[in-house]
Coordinates of C-alpha atoms in Angstrom, one line a residue:
Chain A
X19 CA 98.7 3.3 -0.2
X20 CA 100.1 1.7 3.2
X21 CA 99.2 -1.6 4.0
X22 CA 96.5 -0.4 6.7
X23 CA 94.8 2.4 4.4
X24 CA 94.4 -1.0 2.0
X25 CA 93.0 -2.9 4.7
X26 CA 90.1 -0.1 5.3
X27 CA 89.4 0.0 2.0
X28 CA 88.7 -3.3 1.5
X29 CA 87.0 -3.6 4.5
X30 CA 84.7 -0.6 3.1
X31 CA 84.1 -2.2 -0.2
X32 CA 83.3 -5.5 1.4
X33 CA 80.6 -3.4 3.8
X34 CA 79.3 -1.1 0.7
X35 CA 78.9 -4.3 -1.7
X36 CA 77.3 -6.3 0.9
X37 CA 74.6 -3.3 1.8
X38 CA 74.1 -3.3 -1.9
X39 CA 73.4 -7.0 -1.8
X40 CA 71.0 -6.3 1.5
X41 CA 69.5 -2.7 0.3
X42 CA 67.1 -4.5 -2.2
X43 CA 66.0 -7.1 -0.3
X44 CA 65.3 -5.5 2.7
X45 CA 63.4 -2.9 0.9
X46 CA 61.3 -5.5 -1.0
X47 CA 60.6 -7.6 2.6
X48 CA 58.3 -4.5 4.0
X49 CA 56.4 -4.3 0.9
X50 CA 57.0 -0.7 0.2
X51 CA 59.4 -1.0 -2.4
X52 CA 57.2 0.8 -5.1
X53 CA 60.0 0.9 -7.5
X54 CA 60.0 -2.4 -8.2
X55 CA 56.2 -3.3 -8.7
X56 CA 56.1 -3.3 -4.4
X57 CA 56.2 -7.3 -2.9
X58 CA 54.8 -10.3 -5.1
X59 CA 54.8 -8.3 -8.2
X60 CA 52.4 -5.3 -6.3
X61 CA 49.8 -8.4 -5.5
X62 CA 50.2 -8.2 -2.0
X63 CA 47.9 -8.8 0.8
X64 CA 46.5 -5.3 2.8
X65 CA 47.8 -4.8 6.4
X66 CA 46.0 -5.5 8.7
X67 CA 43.5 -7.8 6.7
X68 CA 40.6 -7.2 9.1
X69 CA 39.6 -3.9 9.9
X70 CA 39.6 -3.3 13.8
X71 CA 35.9 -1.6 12.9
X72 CA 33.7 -4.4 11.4
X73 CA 30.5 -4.3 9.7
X74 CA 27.7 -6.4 11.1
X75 CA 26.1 -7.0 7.4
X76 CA 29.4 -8.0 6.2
X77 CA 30.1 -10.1 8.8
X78 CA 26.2 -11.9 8.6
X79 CA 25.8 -12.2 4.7
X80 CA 29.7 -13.1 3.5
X81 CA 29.8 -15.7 6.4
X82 CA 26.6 -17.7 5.3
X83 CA 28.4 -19.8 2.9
X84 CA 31.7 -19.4 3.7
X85 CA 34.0 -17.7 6.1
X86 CA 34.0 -14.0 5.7
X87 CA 37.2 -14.0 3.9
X88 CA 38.8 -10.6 5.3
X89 CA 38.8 -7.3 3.1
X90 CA 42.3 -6.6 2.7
X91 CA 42.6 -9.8 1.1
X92 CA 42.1 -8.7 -2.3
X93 CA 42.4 -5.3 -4.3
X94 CA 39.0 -2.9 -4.1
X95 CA 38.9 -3.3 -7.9
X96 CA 38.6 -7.7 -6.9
X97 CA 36.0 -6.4 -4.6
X98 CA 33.6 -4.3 -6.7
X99 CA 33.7 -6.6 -9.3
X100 CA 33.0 -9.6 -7.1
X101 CA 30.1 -7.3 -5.4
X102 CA 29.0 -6.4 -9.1
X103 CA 28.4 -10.2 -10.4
X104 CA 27.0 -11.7 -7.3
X105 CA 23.9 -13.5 -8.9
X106 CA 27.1 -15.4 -10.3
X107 CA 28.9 -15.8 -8.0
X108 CA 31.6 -19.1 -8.4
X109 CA 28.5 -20.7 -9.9
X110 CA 26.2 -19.6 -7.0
X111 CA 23.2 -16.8 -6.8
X112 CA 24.4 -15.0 -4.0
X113 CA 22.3 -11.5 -4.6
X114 CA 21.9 -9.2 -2.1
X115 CA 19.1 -6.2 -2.0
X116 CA 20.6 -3.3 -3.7
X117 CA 20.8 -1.1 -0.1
X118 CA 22.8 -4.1 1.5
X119 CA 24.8 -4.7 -1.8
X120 CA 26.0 -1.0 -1.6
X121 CA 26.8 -0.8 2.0
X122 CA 29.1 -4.2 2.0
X123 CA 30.9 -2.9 -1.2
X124 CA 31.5 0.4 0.2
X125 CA 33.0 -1.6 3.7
X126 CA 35.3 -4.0 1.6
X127 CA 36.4 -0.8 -0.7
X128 CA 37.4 1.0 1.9
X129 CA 39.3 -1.9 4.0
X130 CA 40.6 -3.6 0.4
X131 CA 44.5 -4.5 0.5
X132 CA 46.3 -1.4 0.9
X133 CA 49.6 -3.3 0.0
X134 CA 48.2 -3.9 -4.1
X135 CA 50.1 -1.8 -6.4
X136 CA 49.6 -4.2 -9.6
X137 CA 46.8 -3.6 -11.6
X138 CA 45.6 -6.6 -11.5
X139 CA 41.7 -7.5 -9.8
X140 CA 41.7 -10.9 -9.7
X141 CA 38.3 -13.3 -8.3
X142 CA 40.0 -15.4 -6.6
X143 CA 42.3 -15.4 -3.0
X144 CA 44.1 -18.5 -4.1
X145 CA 45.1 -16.6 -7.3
X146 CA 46.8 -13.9 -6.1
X147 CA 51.0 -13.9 -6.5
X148 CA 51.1 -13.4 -2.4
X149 CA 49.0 -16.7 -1.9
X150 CA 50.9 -18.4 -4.0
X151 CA 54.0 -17.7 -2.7
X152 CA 52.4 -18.5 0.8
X153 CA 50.9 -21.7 -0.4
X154 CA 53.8 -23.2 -2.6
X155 CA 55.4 -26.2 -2.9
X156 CA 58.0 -25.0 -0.5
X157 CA 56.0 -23.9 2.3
X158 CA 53.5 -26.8 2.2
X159 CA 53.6 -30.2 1.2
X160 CA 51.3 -31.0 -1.6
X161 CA 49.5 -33.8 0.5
X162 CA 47.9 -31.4 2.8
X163 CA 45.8 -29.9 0.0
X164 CA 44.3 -33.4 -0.8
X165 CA 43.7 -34.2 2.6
X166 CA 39.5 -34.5 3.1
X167 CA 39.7 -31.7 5.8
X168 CA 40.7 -29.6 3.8
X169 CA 39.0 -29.8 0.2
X170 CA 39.5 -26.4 -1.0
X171 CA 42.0 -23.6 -1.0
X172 CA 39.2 -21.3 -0.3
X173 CA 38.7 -23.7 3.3
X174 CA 41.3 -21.3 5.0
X175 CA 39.8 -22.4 8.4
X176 CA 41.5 -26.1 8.1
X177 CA 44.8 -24.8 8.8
X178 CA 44.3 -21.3 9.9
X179 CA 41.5 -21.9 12.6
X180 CA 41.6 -17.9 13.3
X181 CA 40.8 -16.7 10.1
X182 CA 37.3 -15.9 9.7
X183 CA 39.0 -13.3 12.4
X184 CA 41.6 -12.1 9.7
X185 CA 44.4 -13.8 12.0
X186 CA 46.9 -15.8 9.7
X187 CA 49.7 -15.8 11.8
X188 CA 52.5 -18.1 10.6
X189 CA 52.7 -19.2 14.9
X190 CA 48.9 -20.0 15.1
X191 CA 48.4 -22.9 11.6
X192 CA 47.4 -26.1 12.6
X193 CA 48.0 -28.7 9.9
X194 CA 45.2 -30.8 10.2
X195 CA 46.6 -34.9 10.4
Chain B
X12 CA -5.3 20.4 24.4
X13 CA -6.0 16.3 24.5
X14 CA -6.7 16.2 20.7
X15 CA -3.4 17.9 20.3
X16 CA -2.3 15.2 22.9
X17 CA -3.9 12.3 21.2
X18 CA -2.7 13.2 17.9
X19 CA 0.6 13.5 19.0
X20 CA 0.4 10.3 20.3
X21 CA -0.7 8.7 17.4
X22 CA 2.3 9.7 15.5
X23 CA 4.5 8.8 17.9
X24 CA 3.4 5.4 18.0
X25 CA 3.4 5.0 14.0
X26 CA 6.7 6.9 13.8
X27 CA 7.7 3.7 16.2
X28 CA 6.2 1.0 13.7
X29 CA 7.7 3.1 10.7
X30 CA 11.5 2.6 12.5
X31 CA 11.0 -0.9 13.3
X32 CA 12.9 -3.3 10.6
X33 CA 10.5 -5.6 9.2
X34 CA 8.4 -7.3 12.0
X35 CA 8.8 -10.8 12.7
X36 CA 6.5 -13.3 10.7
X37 CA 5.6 -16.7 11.9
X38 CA 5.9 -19.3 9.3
X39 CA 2.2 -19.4 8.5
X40 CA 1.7 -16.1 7.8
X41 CA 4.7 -16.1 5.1
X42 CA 2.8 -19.1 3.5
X43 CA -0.7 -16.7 3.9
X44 CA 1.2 -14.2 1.8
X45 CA 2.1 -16.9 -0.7
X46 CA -1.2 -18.1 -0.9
X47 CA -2.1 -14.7 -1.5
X48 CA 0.2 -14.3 -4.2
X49 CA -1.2 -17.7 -5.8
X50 CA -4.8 -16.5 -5.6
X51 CA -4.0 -14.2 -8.7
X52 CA -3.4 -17.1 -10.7
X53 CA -6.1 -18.9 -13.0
X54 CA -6.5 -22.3 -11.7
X55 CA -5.0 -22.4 -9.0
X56 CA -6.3 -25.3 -6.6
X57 CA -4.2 -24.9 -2.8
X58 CA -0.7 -26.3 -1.9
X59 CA 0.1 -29.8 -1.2
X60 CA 2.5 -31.6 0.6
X61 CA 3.2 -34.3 -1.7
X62 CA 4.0 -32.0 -4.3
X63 CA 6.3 -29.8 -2.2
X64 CA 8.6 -32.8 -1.0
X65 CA 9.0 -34.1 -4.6
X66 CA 9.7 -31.3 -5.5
X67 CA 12.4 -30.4 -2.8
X68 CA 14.1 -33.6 -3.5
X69 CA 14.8 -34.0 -7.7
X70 CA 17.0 -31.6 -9.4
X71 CA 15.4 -29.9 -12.2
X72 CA 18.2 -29.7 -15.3
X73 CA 21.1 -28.3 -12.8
X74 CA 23.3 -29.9 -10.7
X75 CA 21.8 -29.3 -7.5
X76 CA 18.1 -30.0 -5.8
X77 CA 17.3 -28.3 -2.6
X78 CA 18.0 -31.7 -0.8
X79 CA 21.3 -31.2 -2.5
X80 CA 22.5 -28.7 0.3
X81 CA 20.0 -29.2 3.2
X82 CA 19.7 -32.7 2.8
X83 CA 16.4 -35.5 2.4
X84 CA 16.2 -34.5 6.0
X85 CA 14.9 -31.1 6.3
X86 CA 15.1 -31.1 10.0
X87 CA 18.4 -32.1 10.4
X88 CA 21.4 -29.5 9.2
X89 CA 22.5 -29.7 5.9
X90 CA 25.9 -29.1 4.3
X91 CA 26.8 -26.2 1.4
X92 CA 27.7 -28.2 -1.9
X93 CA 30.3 -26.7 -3.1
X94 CA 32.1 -25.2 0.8
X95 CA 30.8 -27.8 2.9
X96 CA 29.6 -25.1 5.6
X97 CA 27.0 -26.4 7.8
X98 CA 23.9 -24.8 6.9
X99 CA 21.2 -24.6 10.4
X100 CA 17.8 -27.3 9.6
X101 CA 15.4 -25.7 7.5
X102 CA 12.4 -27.0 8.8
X103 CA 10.8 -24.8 11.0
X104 CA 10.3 -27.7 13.4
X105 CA 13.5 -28.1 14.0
X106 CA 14.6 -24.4 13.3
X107 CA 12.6 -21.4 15.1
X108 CA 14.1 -18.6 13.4
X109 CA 13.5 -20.0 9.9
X110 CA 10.5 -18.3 7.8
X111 CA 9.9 -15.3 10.3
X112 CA 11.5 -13.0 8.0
X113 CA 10.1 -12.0 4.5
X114 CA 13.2 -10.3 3.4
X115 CA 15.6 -13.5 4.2
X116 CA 12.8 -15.2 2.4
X117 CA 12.8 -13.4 -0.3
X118 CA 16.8 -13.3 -0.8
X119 CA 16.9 -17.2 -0.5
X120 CA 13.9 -18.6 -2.9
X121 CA 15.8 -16.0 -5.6
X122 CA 19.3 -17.2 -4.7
X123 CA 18.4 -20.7 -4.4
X124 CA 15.6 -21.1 -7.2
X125 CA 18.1 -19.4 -9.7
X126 CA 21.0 -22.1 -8.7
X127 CA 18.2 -25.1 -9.0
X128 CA 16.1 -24.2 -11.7
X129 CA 17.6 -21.2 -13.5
X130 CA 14.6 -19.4 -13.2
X131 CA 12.6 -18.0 -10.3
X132 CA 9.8 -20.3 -8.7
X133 CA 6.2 -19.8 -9.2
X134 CA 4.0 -18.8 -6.5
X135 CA 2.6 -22.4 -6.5
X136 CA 5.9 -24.2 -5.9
X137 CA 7.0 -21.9 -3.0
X138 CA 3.5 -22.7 -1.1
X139 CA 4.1 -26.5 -2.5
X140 CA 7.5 -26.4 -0.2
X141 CA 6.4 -24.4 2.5
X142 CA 3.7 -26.2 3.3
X143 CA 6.0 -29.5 2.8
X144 CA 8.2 -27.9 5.1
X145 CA 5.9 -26.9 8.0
X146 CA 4.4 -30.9 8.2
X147 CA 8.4 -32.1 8.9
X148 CA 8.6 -33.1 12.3
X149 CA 11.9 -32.7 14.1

């Protein structure tokens, strides 16, 4: 092999190893990587998480409350299950008629997280492996959370004042001080 | 002709009622249909005022009274417990949209009674708050 046919080589092996290196992660950024389980362990958070097409009943009896925390939040499983128990609902009656019941169940099934390949249903936003992720140790400093503005994990508005309109945009957080 | 006319008419005018969502109530008419439901029980004597407020203001075995979330202060806006979301003055003094509708009525005494009392409230002590409710002056 002449010195310049050795050169390529390496060159190519370099290029091929490093694609190999970049393949994977790449792949497992967009969050269609099914092979492996898809982003977060499949737990990951629909796109968009608001609908363009809202629903008026949604948007007047989930926002009473709370904000109207966006449908593609959670798995459709999460959401019939939370629709299911809501005389008990994180240790609050919040029963609906049966009509309205069935029409903001079929809304947040239909507009569930369209990124969840786990089979996992959990309750809770804050639970979920793409939250976490999100909200870690790393990305925010533990102080926030027990600042008085912001109380709760579930208080998304504190430092995402757009989200009741499903906009969680990394640019547009405002840490409260 | 005009009977076919008039009665054409008619049902055009209670196919309009029949669409409508529930009509409008004002806040004494949902305490008439209280009282009404009250009526049915022995020994029942009228609503009072006293009775309402005391009872809007102690917790009964849970957590939480009704003063819990919208405050000693009915005319002024409360605060949710647990989320801390403003919730609008409950009095309708200070609040012209509350008690006009028998369905929101309906889903909130449930809701709320069940997270106070763990039951659902008798006739008697919906009337007792109502009509505590209506004498609050903003």
């Amino acid at each position: 092999m002449s010195i310049h046919k050795q050169k390529t080589f390496r060159v190519l092996a370099i290029a091929l190893l490093a694609m190999g290196i970049m393949m994977p992660a790449a792949q497992a950024d967009d969050g269609h990587d099914e092979k492996y389980g898809g982003k977060y362990g499949g737990e990951n958070r629909g796109k968009p998480v608001q609908p363009v097409q809202t629903n008026p009943k949604f948007q007047q009896e989930c926002s009473t409350c709370h904000i109207a925390y966006a449908p593609g939040l959670l798995p459709a499983e999460s959401w019939r299950k939370m629709m299911a128990s809501l005389d008990k609902h994180f240790g609050s009656d919040a029963s609906l008629d049966a009509q309205d019941n069935k029409e903001i169940t079929a809304f947040l099934v239909n507009n569930a997280s369209n990124r969840w390949s786990a089979s996992t249903a959990p309750m809770r936003i804050s639970e979920t492996a793409w939250f976490k992720r999100k909200h870690d140790g790393h990305e925010i400093n533990p102080a926030v959370w027990k600042n008085p503005q912001v109380k709760s994990p579930a208080n998304c508005a504190a430092c995402h004042p757009q989200a009741e309109r499903g906009n969680f945009n990394e640019h547009d957080i405002r840490m409260p001080r | 002709m005009s009977r076919i006319f008039y009665t054409s008419a008619l049902v055009l005018v209670v196919a309009g009622f029949a669409t409508q969502p529930a009509l409008a109530e004002t806040p004494n008419e949902m305490l008439a249909s209280i009282q009404k439901e009250a009526l049915g029980i022995p020994g029942f004597s009228g609503f009072s005022t006293t009775r309402g407020e005391s009872f809007f203001k102690t917790k009964h075995g849970n957590e939480w009274s009704c003063a819990s979330c919208h405050t000693d202060n009915p005319a002024a806006p409360g605060k949710h417990a647990k989320t801390g979301k403003v919730i609008d003055p409950l009095a309708p003094s200070a609040n012209t949209e509350r008690f006009t509708s028998p369905k929101k009525m309906e889903k909130w005494f449930k809701r709320n009674c069940n997270d106070v009392l763990n039951r659902v409230c008798t006739p008697q002590e919906k009337g007792d708050v109502l009509t505590y409710l209506l004498t609050v002056k903003k």
